[in-house]
Structure formats: C-alpha cells, structure tokens
Amino acid sequence: MARSLLKTSLMSMRTNLVEQTGLSLYNTSHGFDEEEVKKKLQQFPGGSIDLRKEDNGIGILTLNNPSKMNAISGVMMLQLLEKVIELENWTEGKGLIVHGANNTFSSGSDLNVVKALVTPEDGIALSMFMQNTLTRLMRLPLISIALIQGWALGGGAEFTTACDFRLMTKESNIRFVHKEIGIVPSWGGATRLVEIIGSRQALKVLTGALKLDSQKALNLRMVEEVLQSSDETQCLEEAKEWLKQFIDGPPEVIRALKKSVTAGKELCFEEALQVERDLLGTLWGGPANIEAIARRGKYCK
C-alpha cells in the first residue's frame, strides 16, 4: 500500500513538472538556494538577453554580448531566467528563435564568472541554476529553434540543445570544449545531446574526437538544415520562414501539441497518456475545435 502511494505521488510530481509551466528541477529540498546564487551572479555585469515578441506569435531571444562573442555573464544568466518566465506567461506565443548578436551564437559562460566561482559548491550551484533555466526553456509550450551563426562553444553549445530544432549557417561550428578546461557539461547539455544524436555519437562529440561543422552536424541530424545565407538579418528571416510551417494554427493548439510531445519525451507511457488526455480536455469543444469542424463541413458539401 505504502509503495503504491509513493509511486502515485512520484508520478504526480513528474507530471506536474512537465505539464505546468514555472516549475524548476531544483529547490531548497535539493540544497539549492536560488536567491543566494542570484546575489553572486549579480556581481558579474556585461551584455544583455533581449526578447522581442512579434504579432505572428514568434519570439526572438537574442544573446547580446558581442565584445565577448556573446559570452553569458552573470547578469545575462539572471536576465535569461526573467525572459523564460516572461515567455511562460506569453499565451499568444507559438514559436521561439534563439540567436546571438553580430553573427555568432555564444562562446558559453563568461570567464569572469568561471574564475570567481572557484569551489565545487559554487560550480554545483551554478549548474543547478542553469539547468533549472534551460529546462524551463526546453519545456516552454513554444516550438523553438536555435539559430547557430558563427560559433557555439561550451555553454553556448549546451544552450542549443535546449531548443527543439537547430539551424546552422554554412560557416558555423558547434564545439563542446568542456574537456579542454577540465570539466564536463553542466547546463544539461550532455544529457540532451545523448537524446538528440545517441550515446555513441555524443561521446565522440564531447571528447572532441568529432568536431561539428555545419555539414557534419547535418549528417548527424544534430541540425535540421544548413541555411543558404550567412547574412545576420537574412538568416533570421530564413529561420522565421522555416519555423512558420510548424506554427500555422491557433496558439492554444500549437502550445498543447508542444506540451504533449514534451510529456511523451520526459514521462513514462502511462503518465504521458494522462497528460495527452488532460490537454485534449482543454481543446475539445473549444473555439478552435468548433471552427475547424465547421470549415471541414463546408469542404465536404
């Protein structure tokens, strides 16, 4: 009886993590003090995370620190969490494009942060913070693209794996350089990479034996497509056009589809079925459903 109740409780907890927005992986029960981490990160300024929400339901998230190849400073990590929370509450949103300013994606964590947070406890706390943030980004009910121009290095490479799809320009490169600085990926990148390309290929990439230029990444199915243009503005327009094929429809339907896929990916079979059932309940008999049925009725006459 106790074992059954525990199993039911764990199932409910996992389902809530995936189905509800705004929930994090780590909290005080895991020894994670988010406010303390925020205070430390606030000490490292530089750059910004910019968000533009367009009328067509596409959000543009820009990593903006071009003097350091869009390295992510402590303040940018805090801003990233703020933008993710804003996107969680954007009910009209359907898609998201993440890119870097000045034709490069990101060189990863700002070295000023890395050098200052020297203890294992500091490293683990930063890992928890960024895993929380990027997992919330990954679970957004928006279909997301990482637009990779130039370099995606270290934490920048990890960031790309938190998106549903990746697009690259011909000259761009993805490098998981963690081994070269004596660590492993810690923002969730290794775990997500295994899911994207499989464990054998992930080992090759993480050890540096396989360096991902655009063609190798395409062959591995790490990316969906290599874009024709290398111009920053034109690439963004190409990415928008590519994304539009997935977001043609009412926001509530697109968002429910993304939630359903997330549940299928992260939950066990029975839990995912329950999420699918619950999502259907939010749409069946709703405006989008009724309007679509009416349109189909007209076509059948």
PDB file of C-alpha atoms in Angstrom:
ATOM      1  CA  MET A   1       0.000   0.000   0.000  1.00  0.00           C
ATOM      2  CA  ALA A   2       2.754   2.457   1.006  1.00  0.00           C
ATOM      3  CA  ARG A   3       4.748   1.582  -2.121  1.00  0.00           C
ATOM      4  CA  SER A   4       1.685   2.190  -4.311  1.00  0.00           C
ATOM      5  CA  LEU A   5       1.054   5.586  -2.694  1.00  0.00           C
ATOM      6  CA  LEU A   6       4.712   6.558  -3.155  1.00  0.00           C
ATOM      7  CA  LYS A   7       4.600   5.545  -6.815  1.00  0.00           C
ATOM      8  CA  THR A   8       1.409   7.577  -7.352  1.00  0.00           C
ATOM      9  CA  SER A   9       2.967  10.582  -5.605  1.00  0.00           C
ATOM     10  CA  LEU A  10       6.135  10.422  -7.743  1.00  0.00           C
ATOM     11  CA  MET A  11       4.075  10.088 -10.921  1.00  0.00           C
ATOM     12  CA  SER A  12       2.049  13.147  -9.960  1.00  0.00           C
ATOM     13  CA  MET A  13       5.212  15.133  -9.199  1.00  0.00           C
ATOM     14  CA  ARG A  14       6.827  14.277 -12.551  1.00  0.00           C
ATOM     15  CA  THR A  15       3.627  15.027 -14.435  1.00  0.00           C
ATOM     16  CA  ASN A  16       3.303  18.412 -12.749  1.00  0.00           C
ATOM     17  CA  LEU A  17       6.907  19.295 -13.620  1.00  0.00           C
ATOM     18  CA  VAL A  18       6.226  18.736 -17.316  1.00  0.00           C
ATOM     19  CA  GLU A  19       2.589  19.825 -17.616  1.00  0.00           C
ATOM     20  CA  GLN A  20       2.810  23.041 -15.604  1.00  0.00           C
ATOM     21  CA  THR A  21       4.993  25.987 -16.507  1.00  0.00           C
ATOM     22  CA  GLY A  22       7.057  27.808 -13.911  1.00  0.00           C
ATOM     23  CA  LEU A  23       8.284  24.737 -12.036  1.00  0.00           C
ATOM     24  CA  SER A  24      12.008  24.129 -11.560  1.00  0.00           C
ATOM     25  CA  LEU A  25      14.051  20.959 -11.188  1.00  0.00           C
ATOM     26  CA  TYR A  26      15.844  22.094  -8.022  1.00  0.00           C
ATOM     27  CA  ASN A  27      14.677  23.865  -4.884  1.00  0.00           C
ATOM     28  CA  THR A  28      15.665  24.113  -1.215  1.00  0.00           C
ATOM     29  CA  SER A  29      14.956  20.415  -0.686  1.00  0.00           C
ATOM     30  CA  HIS A  30      17.933  19.748  -3.001  1.00  0.00           C
ATOM     31  CA  GLY A  31      20.155  22.171  -1.089  1.00  0.00           C
ATOM     32  CA  PHE A  32      19.669  24.833  -3.760  1.00  0.00           C
ATOM     33  CA  ASP A  33      19.365  28.439  -2.587  1.00  0.00           C
ATOM     34  CA  GLU A  34      18.295  30.355  -5.689  1.00  0.00           C
ATOM     35  CA  GLU A  35      18.387  33.777  -4.041  1.00  0.00           C
ATOM     36  CA  GLU A  36      21.957  33.246  -2.878  1.00  0.00           C
ATOM     37  CA  VAL A  37      23.021  32.239  -6.401  1.00  0.00           C
ATOM     38  CA  LYS A  38      21.302  35.323  -7.824  1.00  0.00           C
ATOM     39  CA  LYS A  39      23.244  37.579  -5.455  1.00  0.00           C
ATOM     40  CA  LYS A  40      26.524  36.086  -6.657  1.00  0.00           C
ATOM     41  CA  LEU A  41      25.614  36.317 -10.350  1.00  0.00           C
ATOM     42  CA  GLN A  42      24.575  39.948  -9.958  1.00  0.00           C
ATOM     43  CA  GLN A  43      28.239  40.771  -9.313  1.00  0.00           C
ATOM     44  CA  PHE A  44      29.184  39.950 -12.937  1.00  0.00           C
ATOM     45  CA  PRO A  45      27.676  42.504 -15.345  1.00  0.00           C
ATOM     46  CA  GLY A  46      28.009  42.729 -19.105  1.00  0.00           C
ATOM     47  CA  GLY A  47      25.781  42.149 -22.107  1.00  0.00           C
ATOM     48  CA  SER A  48      22.060  41.517 -22.122  1.00  0.00           C
ATOM     49  CA  ILE A  49      19.390  38.996 -23.052  1.00  0.00           C
ATOM     50  CA  ASP A  50      16.906  40.717 -25.345  1.00  0.00           C
ATOM     51  CA  LEU A  51      13.406  39.495 -26.172  1.00  0.00           C
ATOM     52  CA  ARG A  52      11.155  40.702 -28.968  1.00  0.00           C
ATOM     53  CA  LYS A  53       7.651  39.249 -29.251  1.00  0.00           C
ATOM     54  CA  GLU A  54       6.165  39.578 -32.732  1.00  0.00           C
ATOM     55  CA  ASP A  55       2.496  39.739 -33.688  1.00  0.00           C
ATOM     56  CA  ASN A  56       2.726  36.403 -35.550  1.00  0.00           C
ATOM     57  CA  GLY A  57       3.438  34.576 -32.282  1.00  0.00           C
ATOM     58  CA  ILE A  58       7.205  34.230 -32.818  1.00  0.00           C
ATOM     59  CA  GLY A  59       9.565  35.367 -30.074  1.00  0.00           C
ATOM     60  CA  ILE A  60      13.144  36.412 -30.875  1.00  0.00           C
ATOM     61  CA  LEU A  61      15.572  35.835 -27.987  1.00  0.00           C
ATOM     62  CA  THR A  62      18.974  37.447 -28.566  1.00  0.00           C
ATOM     63  CA  LEU A  63      22.189  36.681 -26.660  1.00  0.00           C
ATOM     64  CA  ASN A  64      23.763  40.123 -26.801  1.00  0.00           C
ATOM     65  CA  ASN A  65      27.361  40.495 -25.630  1.00  0.00           C
ATOM     66  CA  PRO A  66      29.233  40.846 -28.933  1.00  0.00           C
ATOM     67  CA  SER A  67      32.524  42.157 -27.470  1.00  0.00           C
ATOM     68  CA  LYS A  68      32.944  38.713 -25.855  1.00  0.00           C
ATOM     69  CA  MET A  69      31.412  36.552 -28.614  1.00  0.00           C
ATOM     70  CA  ASN A  70      28.131  36.680 -26.686  1.00  0.00           C
ATOM     71  CA  ALA A  71      29.636  35.039 -23.612  1.00  0.00           C
ATOM     72  CA  ILE A  72      26.922  34.730 -20.976  1.00  0.00           C
ATOM     73  CA  SER A  73      27.704  36.923 -17.966  1.00  0.00           C
ATOM     74  CA  GLY A  74      26.186  36.523 -14.509  1.00  0.00           C
ATOM     75  CA  VAL A  75      23.670  39.303 -15.173  1.00  0.00           C
ATOM     76  CA  MET A  76      22.759  37.681 -18.505  1.00  0.00           C
ATOM     77  CA  MET A  77      22.046  34.400 -16.679  1.00  0.00           C
ATOM     78  CA  LEU A  78      19.637  36.286 -14.427  1.00  0.00           C
ATOM     79  CA  GLN A  79      18.035  38.033 -17.397  1.00  0.00           C
ATOM     80  CA  LEU A  80      17.675  34.710 -19.214  1.00  0.00           C
ATOM     81  CA  LEU A  81      15.585  33.363 -16.347  1.00  0.00           C
ATOM     82  CA  GLU A  82      13.463  36.535 -16.414  1.00  0.00           C
ATOM     83  CA  LYS A  83      12.861  36.184 -20.170  1.00  0.00           C
ATOM     84  CA  VAL A  84      11.963  32.496 -19.827  1.00  0.00           C
ATOM     85  CA  ILE A  85       9.394  33.405 -17.161  1.00  0.00           C
ATOM     86  CA  GLU A  86       8.019  36.100 -19.485  1.00  0.00           C
ATOM     87  CA  LEU A  87       7.723  33.532 -22.283  1.00  0.00           C
ATOM     88  CA  GLU A  88       5.990  31.062 -19.961  1.00  0.00           C
ATOM     89  CA  ASN A  89       3.270  33.675 -19.493  1.00  0.00           C
ATOM     90  CA  TRP A  90       3.006  34.686 -23.174  1.00  0.00           C
ATOM     91  CA  THR A  91      -0.274  32.984 -24.052  1.00  0.00           C
ATOM     92  CA  GLU A  92      -0.266  34.279 -27.642  1.00  0.00           C
ATOM     93  CA  GLY A  93       3.165  32.784 -28.325  1.00  0.00           C
ATOM     94  CA  LYS A  94       3.689  29.835 -30.654  1.00  0.00           C
ATOM     95  CA  GLY A  95       7.377  29.817 -31.592  1.00  0.00           C
ATOM     96  CA  LEU A  96      10.789  30.972 -30.419  1.00  0.00           C
ATOM     97  CA  ILE A  97      14.087  31.658 -32.191  1.00  0.00           C
ATOM     98  CA  VAL A  98      17.248  31.908 -30.076  1.00  0.00           C
ATOM     99  CA  HIS A  99      20.264  33.540 -31.728  1.00  0.00           C
ATOM    100  CA  GLY A 100      23.345  35.587 -30.931  1.00  0.00           C
ATOM    101  CA  ALA A 101      24.162  39.165 -31.853  1.00  0.00           C
ATOM    102  CA  ASN A 102      26.720  40.049 -34.552  1.00  0.00           C
ATOM    103  CA  ASN A 103      26.650  36.758 -36.414  1.00  0.00           C
ATOM    104  CA  THR A 104      27.836  34.424 -33.675  1.00  0.00           C
ATOM    105  CA  PHE A 105      25.802  32.299 -31.261  1.00  0.00           C
ATOM    106  CA  SER A 106      27.682  32.202 -27.944  1.00  0.00           C
ATOM    107  CA  SER A 107      31.099  31.355 -26.540  1.00  0.00           C
ATOM    108  CA  GLY A 108      29.483  29.999 -23.367  1.00  0.00           C
ATOM    109  CA  SER A 109      29.912  31.185 -19.797  1.00  0.00           C
ATOM    110  CA  ASP A 110      31.817  34.450 -19.263  1.00  0.00           C
ATOM    111  CA  LEU A 111      35.276  33.594 -17.915  1.00  0.00           C
ATOM    112  CA  ASN A 112      34.901  36.259 -15.219  1.00  0.00           C
ATOM    113  CA  VAL A 113      32.137  34.131 -13.704  1.00  0.00           C
ATOM    114  CA  VAL A 114      34.079  30.899 -14.088  1.00  0.00           C
ATOM    115  CA  LYS A 115      37.223  32.331 -12.449  1.00  0.00           C
ATOM    116  CA  ALA A 116      35.326  33.808  -9.499  1.00  0.00           C
ATOM    117  CA  LEU A 117      33.205  30.775  -8.630  1.00  0.00           C
ATOM    118  CA  VAL A 118      36.095  28.507  -7.695  1.00  0.00           C
ATOM    119  CA  THR A 119      34.695  25.994  -5.195  1.00  0.00           C
ATOM    120  CA  PRO A 120      32.848  22.776  -6.105  1.00  0.00           C
ATOM    121  CA  GLU A 121      29.849  24.142  -4.195  1.00  0.00           C
ATOM    122  CA  ASP A 122      29.843  27.252  -6.384  1.00  0.00           C
ATOM    123  CA  GLY A 123      30.061  25.151  -9.528  1.00  0.00           C
ATOM    124  CA  ILE A 124      27.204  22.876  -8.468  1.00  0.00           C
ATOM    125  CA  ALA A 125      25.014  25.847  -7.512  1.00  0.00           C
ATOM    126  CA  LEU A 126      25.618  27.467 -10.922  1.00  0.00           C
ATOM    127  CA  SER A 127      24.887  24.146 -12.616  1.00  0.00           C
ATOM    128  CA  MET A 128      21.564  23.869 -10.766  1.00  0.00           C
ATOM    129  CA  PHE A 129      20.619  27.432 -11.680  1.00  0.00           C
ATOM    130  CA  MET A 130      21.341  26.981 -15.388  1.00  0.00           C
ATOM    131  CA  GLN A 131      19.785  23.503 -15.527  1.00  0.00           C
ATOM    132  CA  ASN A 132      16.644  24.987 -13.989  1.00  0.00           C
ATOM    133  CA  THR A 133      16.566  27.811 -16.521  1.00  0.00           C
ATOM    134  CA  LEU A 134      17.347  25.808 -19.658  1.00  0.00           C
ATOM    135  CA  THR A 135      14.961  23.005 -18.680  1.00  0.00           C
ATOM    136  CA  ARG A 136      12.197  25.580 -18.292  1.00  0.00           C
ATOM    137  CA  LEU A 137      13.157  26.982 -21.705  1.00  0.00           C
ATOM    138  CA  MET A 138      13.077  23.476 -23.200  1.00  0.00           C
ATOM    139  CA  ARG A 139       9.606  22.867 -21.702  1.00  0.00           C
ATOM    140  CA  LEU A 140       8.135  26.135 -22.963  1.00  0.00           C
ATOM    141  CA  PRO A 141       4.908  25.493 -24.889  1.00  0.00           C
ATOM    142  CA  LEU A 142       6.603  27.144 -27.875  1.00  0.00           C
ATOM    143  CA  ILE A 143       8.278  25.399 -30.800  1.00  0.00           C
ATOM    144  CA  SER A 144      11.870  26.595 -30.516  1.00  0.00           C
ATOM    145  CA  ILE A 145      14.843  26.955 -32.858  1.00  0.00           C
ATOM    146  CA  ALA A 146      18.481  27.661 -32.075  1.00  0.00           C
ATOM    147  CA  LEU A 147      19.805  29.703 -34.993  1.00  0.00           C
ATOM    148  CA  ILE A 148      23.541  28.965 -34.978  1.00  0.00           C
ATOM    149  CA  GLN A 149      25.736  31.501 -36.722  1.00  0.00           C
ATOM    150  CA  GLY A 150      29.475  31.600 -36.141  1.00  0.00           C
ATOM    151  CA  TRP A 151      30.493  29.730 -33.001  1.00  0.00           C
ATOM    152  CA  ALA A 152      28.504  27.868 -30.357  1.00  0.00           C
ATOM    153  CA  LEU A 153      31.131  26.951 -27.767  1.00  0.00           C
ATOM    154  CA  GLY A 154      30.922  25.279 -24.351  1.00  0.00           C
ATOM    155  CA  GLY A 155      27.816  26.570 -22.618  1.00  0.00           C
ATOM    156  CA  GLY A 156      26.747  28.049 -25.944  1.00  0.00           C
ATOM    157  CA  ALA A 157      26.775  24.546 -27.457  1.00  0.00           C
ATOM    158  CA  GLU A 158      24.785  23.297 -24.456  1.00  0.00           C
ATOM    159  CA  PHE A 159      22.253  26.091 -24.940  1.00  0.00           C
ATOM    160  CA  THR A 160      21.495  24.935 -28.498  1.00  0.00           C
ATOM    161  CA  THR A 161      20.424  21.510 -27.215  1.00  0.00           C
ATOM    162  CA  ALA A 162      17.632  23.074 -25.134  1.00  0.00           C
ATOM    163  CA  CYS A 163      15.775  24.044 -28.317  1.00  0.00           C
ATOM    164  CA  ASP A 164      13.501  21.737 -30.307  1.00  0.00           C
ATOM    165  CA  PHE A 165      15.385  22.317 -33.555  1.00  0.00           C
ATOM    166  CA  ARG A 166      18.715  23.717 -34.674  1.00  0.00           C
ATOM    167  CA  LEU A 167      19.564  25.556 -37.904  1.00  0.00           C
ATOM    168  CA  MET A 168      23.137  26.448 -38.905  1.00  0.00           C
ATOM    169  CA  THR A 169      24.842  28.680 -41.423  1.00  0.00           C
ATOM    170  CA  LYS A 170      27.488  27.109 -43.658  1.00  0.00           C
ATOM    171  CA  GLU A 171      30.443  28.622 -41.769  1.00  0.00           C
ATOM    172  CA  SER A 172      29.160  27.932 -38.247  1.00  0.00           C
ATOM    173  CA  ASN A 173      30.580  25.434 -35.764  1.00  0.00           C
ATOM    174  CA  ILE A 174      29.445  23.691 -32.577  1.00  0.00           C
ATOM    175  CA  ARG A 175      32.110  22.720 -30.036  1.00  0.00           C
ATOM    176  CA  PHE A 176      31.672  21.119 -26.632  1.00  0.00           C
ATOM    177  CA  VAL A 177      35.031  22.327 -25.284  1.00  0.00           C
ATOM    178  CA  HIS A 178      34.444  21.390 -21.628  1.00  0.00           C
ATOM    179  CA  LYS A 179      37.107  18.659 -21.626  1.00  0.00           C
ATOM    180  CA  GLU A 180      39.711  21.249 -22.602  1.00  0.00           C
ATOM    181  CA  ILE A 181      39.066  23.214 -19.396  1.00  0.00           C
ATOM    182  CA  GLY A 182      38.900  20.121 -17.192  1.00  0.00           C
ATOM    183  CA  ILE A 183      35.157  19.821 -16.617  1.00  0.00           C
ATOM    184  CA  VAL A 184      32.053  18.207 -18.109  1.00  0.00           C
ATOM    185  CA  PRO A 185      28.944  19.937 -19.476  1.00  0.00           C
ATOM    186  CA  SER A 186      26.866  21.112 -16.533  1.00  0.00           C
ATOM    187  CA  TRP A 187      23.895  23.004 -18.006  1.00  0.00           C
ATOM    188  CA  GLY A 188      22.201  19.767 -19.118  1.00  0.00           C
ATOM    189  CA  GLY A 189      23.960  19.700 -22.479  1.00  0.00           C
ATOM    190  CA  ALA A 190      25.410  16.172 -22.277  1.00  0.00           C
ATOM    191  CA  THR A 191      22.079  14.647 -21.279  1.00  0.00           C
ATOM    192  CA  ARG A 192      20.197  16.429 -24.050  1.00  0.00           C
ATOM    193  CA  LEU A 193      22.929  15.683 -26.606  1.00  0.00           C
ATOM    194  CA  VAL A 194      22.576  11.936 -25.978  1.00  0.00           C
ATOM    195  CA  GLU A 195      18.850  12.256 -26.625  1.00  0.00           C
ATOM    196  CA  ILE A 196      19.446  14.173 -29.866  1.00  0.00           C
ATOM    197  CA  ILE A 197      22.235  12.123 -31.514  1.00  0.00           C
ATOM    198  CA  GLY A 198      22.607   8.981 -29.378  1.00  0.00           C
ATOM    199  CA  SER A 199      25.232   7.938 -26.853  1.00  0.00           C
ATOM    200  CA  ARG A 200      27.952   6.774 -29.270  1.00  0.00           C
ATOM    201  CA  GLN A 201      27.954   9.946 -31.328  1.00  0.00           C
ATOM    202  CA  ALA A 202      27.613  12.065 -28.185  1.00  0.00           C
ATOM    203  CA  LEU A 203      30.807  10.515 -26.804  1.00  0.00           C
ATOM    204  CA  LYS A 204      32.646  11.416 -29.995  1.00  0.00           C
ATOM    205  CA  VAL A 205      31.419  15.000 -29.834  1.00  0.00           C
ATOM    206  CA  LEU A 206      32.012  15.502 -26.090  1.00  0.00           C
ATOM    207  CA  THR A 207      35.558  14.104 -26.199  1.00  0.00           C
ATOM    208  CA  GLY A 208      36.430  16.359 -29.123  1.00  0.00           C
ATOM    209  CA  ALA A 209      37.059  13.473 -31.490  1.00  0.00           C
ATOM    210  CA  LEU A 210      34.231  14.731 -33.681  1.00  0.00           C
ATOM    211  CA  LYS A 211      34.111  18.464 -34.367  1.00  0.00           C
ATOM    212  CA  LEU A 212      30.780  19.692 -35.643  1.00  0.00           C
ATOM    213  CA  ASP A 213      30.914  21.954 -38.644  1.00  0.00           C
ATOM    214  CA  SER A 214      27.592  22.516 -40.397  1.00  0.00           C
ATOM    215  CA  GLN A 215      27.840  19.518 -42.726  1.00  0.00           C
ATOM    216  CA  LYS A 216      28.851  17.039 -40.005  1.00  0.00           C
ATOM    217  CA  ALA A 217      26.096  18.362 -37.738  1.00  0.00           C
ATOM    218  CA  LEU A 218      23.594  17.905 -40.557  1.00  0.00           C
ATOM    219  CA  ASN A 219      24.797  14.357 -41.243  1.00  0.00           C
ATOM    220  CA  LEU A 220      24.424  13.507 -37.526  1.00  0.00           C
ATOM    221  CA  ARG A 221      20.938  15.047 -37.514  1.00  0.00           C
ATOM    222  CA  MET A 222      22.112  17.432 -34.843  1.00  0.00           C
ATOM    223  CA  VAL A 223      20.674  20.183 -37.037  1.00  0.00           C
ATOM    224  CA  GLU A 224      17.697  20.175 -39.371  1.00  0.00           C
ATOM    225  CA  GLU A 225      19.049  22.340 -42.144  1.00  0.00           C
ATOM    226  CA  VAL A 226      22.004  24.438 -43.281  1.00  0.00           C
ATOM    227  CA  LEU A 227      20.762  27.866 -44.295  1.00  0.00           C
ATOM    228  CA  GLN A 228      21.628  29.443 -47.633  1.00  0.00           C
ATOM    229  CA  SER A 229      22.549  32.886 -46.346  1.00  0.00           C
ATOM    230  CA  SER A 230      25.301  33.908 -43.940  1.00  0.00           C
ATOM    231  CA  ASP A 231      23.990  37.440 -43.522  1.00  0.00           C
ATOM    232  CA  GLU A 232      22.734  38.030 -39.981  1.00  0.00           C
ATOM    233  CA  THR A 233      19.437  39.662 -40.951  1.00  0.00           C
ATOM    234  CA  GLN A 234      18.714  37.320 -43.836  1.00  0.00           C
ATOM    235  CA  CYS A 235      19.451  34.243 -41.693  1.00  0.00           C
ATOM    236  CA  LEU A 236      16.906  35.365 -39.146  1.00  0.00           C
ATOM    237  CA  GLU A 237      14.295  35.805 -41.880  1.00  0.00           C
ATOM    238  CA  GLU A 238      15.092  32.312 -43.216  1.00  0.00           C
ATOM    239  CA  ALA A 239      14.674  30.883 -39.721  1.00  0.00           C
ATOM    240  CA  LYS A 240      11.299  32.621 -39.325  1.00  0.00           C
ATOM    241  CA  GLU A 241      10.089  31.175 -42.623  1.00  0.00           C
ATOM    242  CA  TRP A 242      11.305  27.703 -41.623  1.00  0.00           C
ATOM    243  CA  LEU A 243       9.511  27.947 -38.280  1.00  0.00           C
ATOM    244  CA  LYS A 244       6.210  29.086 -39.795  1.00  0.00           C
ATOM    245  CA  GLN A 245       5.488  25.593 -41.154  1.00  0.00           C
ATOM    246  CA  PHE A 246       5.098  24.353 -37.550  1.00  0.00           C
ATOM    247  CA  ILE A 247       3.084  27.201 -36.053  1.00  0.00           C
ATOM    248  CA  ASP A 248       0.288  27.594 -38.580  1.00  0.00           C
ATOM    249  CA  GLY A 249      -2.750  27.367 -36.317  1.00  0.00           C
ATOM    250  CA  PRO A 250      -4.315  28.754 -33.142  1.00  0.00           C
ATOM    251  CA  PRO A 251      -1.860  29.344 -30.276  1.00  0.00           C
ATOM    252  CA  GLU A 252      -3.765  27.115 -27.857  1.00  0.00           C
ATOM    253  CA  VAL A 253      -3.477  24.155 -30.257  1.00  0.00           C
ATOM    254  CA  ILE A 254       0.212  24.647 -31.081  1.00  0.00           C
ATOM    255  CA  ARG A 255       1.047  25.057 -27.396  1.00  0.00           C
ATOM    256  CA  ALA A 256      -0.907  21.926 -26.441  1.00  0.00           C
ATOM    257  CA  LEU A 257       0.877  19.920 -29.143  1.00  0.00           C
ATOM    258  CA  LYS A 258       4.266  21.006 -27.770  1.00  0.00           C
ATOM    259  CA  LYS A 259       3.204  20.074 -24.226  1.00  0.00           C
ATOM    260  CA  SER A 260       2.035  16.676 -25.467  1.00  0.00           C
ATOM    261  CA  VAL A 261       5.372  15.966 -27.146  1.00  0.00           C
ATOM    262  CA  THR A 262       7.282  17.120 -24.058  1.00  0.00           C
ATOM    263  CA  ALA A 263       5.249  14.735 -21.917  1.00  0.00           C
ATOM    264  CA  GLY A 264       5.872  11.869 -24.326  1.00  0.00           C
ATOM    265  CA  LYS A 265       9.610  12.576 -24.210  1.00  0.00           C
ATOM    266  CA  GLU A 266      10.022  13.017 -20.459  1.00  0.00           C
ATOM    267  CA  LEU A 267       7.342  10.900 -18.779  1.00  0.00           C
ATOM    268  CA  CYS A 268       6.624   7.191 -18.669  1.00  0.00           C
ATOM    269  CA  PHE A 269       3.963   5.893 -21.039  1.00  0.00           C
ATOM    270  CA  GLU A 270       1.011   5.974 -18.625  1.00  0.00           C
ATOM    271  CA  GLU A 271       1.854   9.457 -17.349  1.00  0.00           C
ATOM    272  CA  ALA A 272       2.212  10.826 -20.875  1.00  0.00           C
ATOM    273  CA  LEU A 273      -1.177   9.366 -21.818  1.00  0.00           C
ATOM    274  CA  GLN A 274      -2.761  11.175 -18.877  1.00  0.00           C
ATOM    275  CA  VAL A 275      -1.214  14.482 -19.946  1.00  0.00           C
ATOM    276  CA  GLU A 276      -2.462  13.913 -23.505  1.00  0.00           C
ATOM    277  CA  ARG A 277      -5.958  13.241 -22.158  1.00  0.00           C
ATOM    278  CA  ASP A 278      -5.916  16.364 -19.993  1.00  0.00           C
ATOM    279  CA  LEU A 279      -4.684  18.543 -22.863  1.00  0.00           C
ATOM    280  CA  LEU A 280      -7.495  17.253 -25.060  1.00  0.00           C
ATOM    281  CA  GLY A 281      -9.941  18.357 -22.381  1.00  0.00           C
ATOM    282  CA  THR A 282      -8.719  21.940 -22.745  1.00  0.00           C
ATOM    283  CA  LEU A 283      -9.374  21.929 -26.516  1.00  0.00           C
ATOM    284  CA  TRP A 284     -12.351  19.641 -27.206  1.00  0.00           C
ATOM    285  CA  GLY A 285     -15.435  21.754 -27.858  1.00  0.00           C
ATOM    286  CA  GLY A 286     -13.380  24.942 -27.701  1.00  0.00           C
ATOM    287  CA  PRO A 287     -13.427  27.754 -30.278  1.00  0.00           C
ATOM    288  CA  ALA A 288     -10.606  26.369 -32.428  1.00  0.00           C
ATOM    289  CA  ASN A 289     -12.169  22.888 -32.467  1.00  0.00           C
ATOM    290  CA  ILE A 290     -15.660  24.139 -33.341  1.00  0.00           C
ATOM    291  CA  GLU A 291     -14.384  26.481 -36.061  1.00  0.00           C
ATOM    292  CA  ALA A 292     -12.217  23.776 -37.646  1.00  0.00           C
ATOM    293  CA  ILE A 293     -15.098  21.274 -37.728  1.00  0.00           C
ATOM    294  CA  ALA A 294     -17.368  23.887 -39.291  1.00  0.00           C
ATOM    295  CA  ARG A 295     -14.791  24.586 -42.015  1.00  0.00           C
ATOM    296  CA  ARG A 296     -14.371  20.894 -42.793  1.00  0.00           C
ATOM    297  CA  GLY A 297     -18.122  20.538 -43.027  1.00  0.00           C
ATOM    298  CA  LYS A 298     -18.228  23.208 -45.715  1.00  0.00           C
ATOM    299  CA  TYR A 299     -15.470  21.465 -47.721  1.00  0.00           C
ATOM    300  CA  CYS A 300     -17.382  18.165 -47.661  1.00  0.00           C
ATOM    301  CA  LYS A 301     -20.525  19.594 -49.281  1.00  0.00           C
TER     302      LYS A 301
END
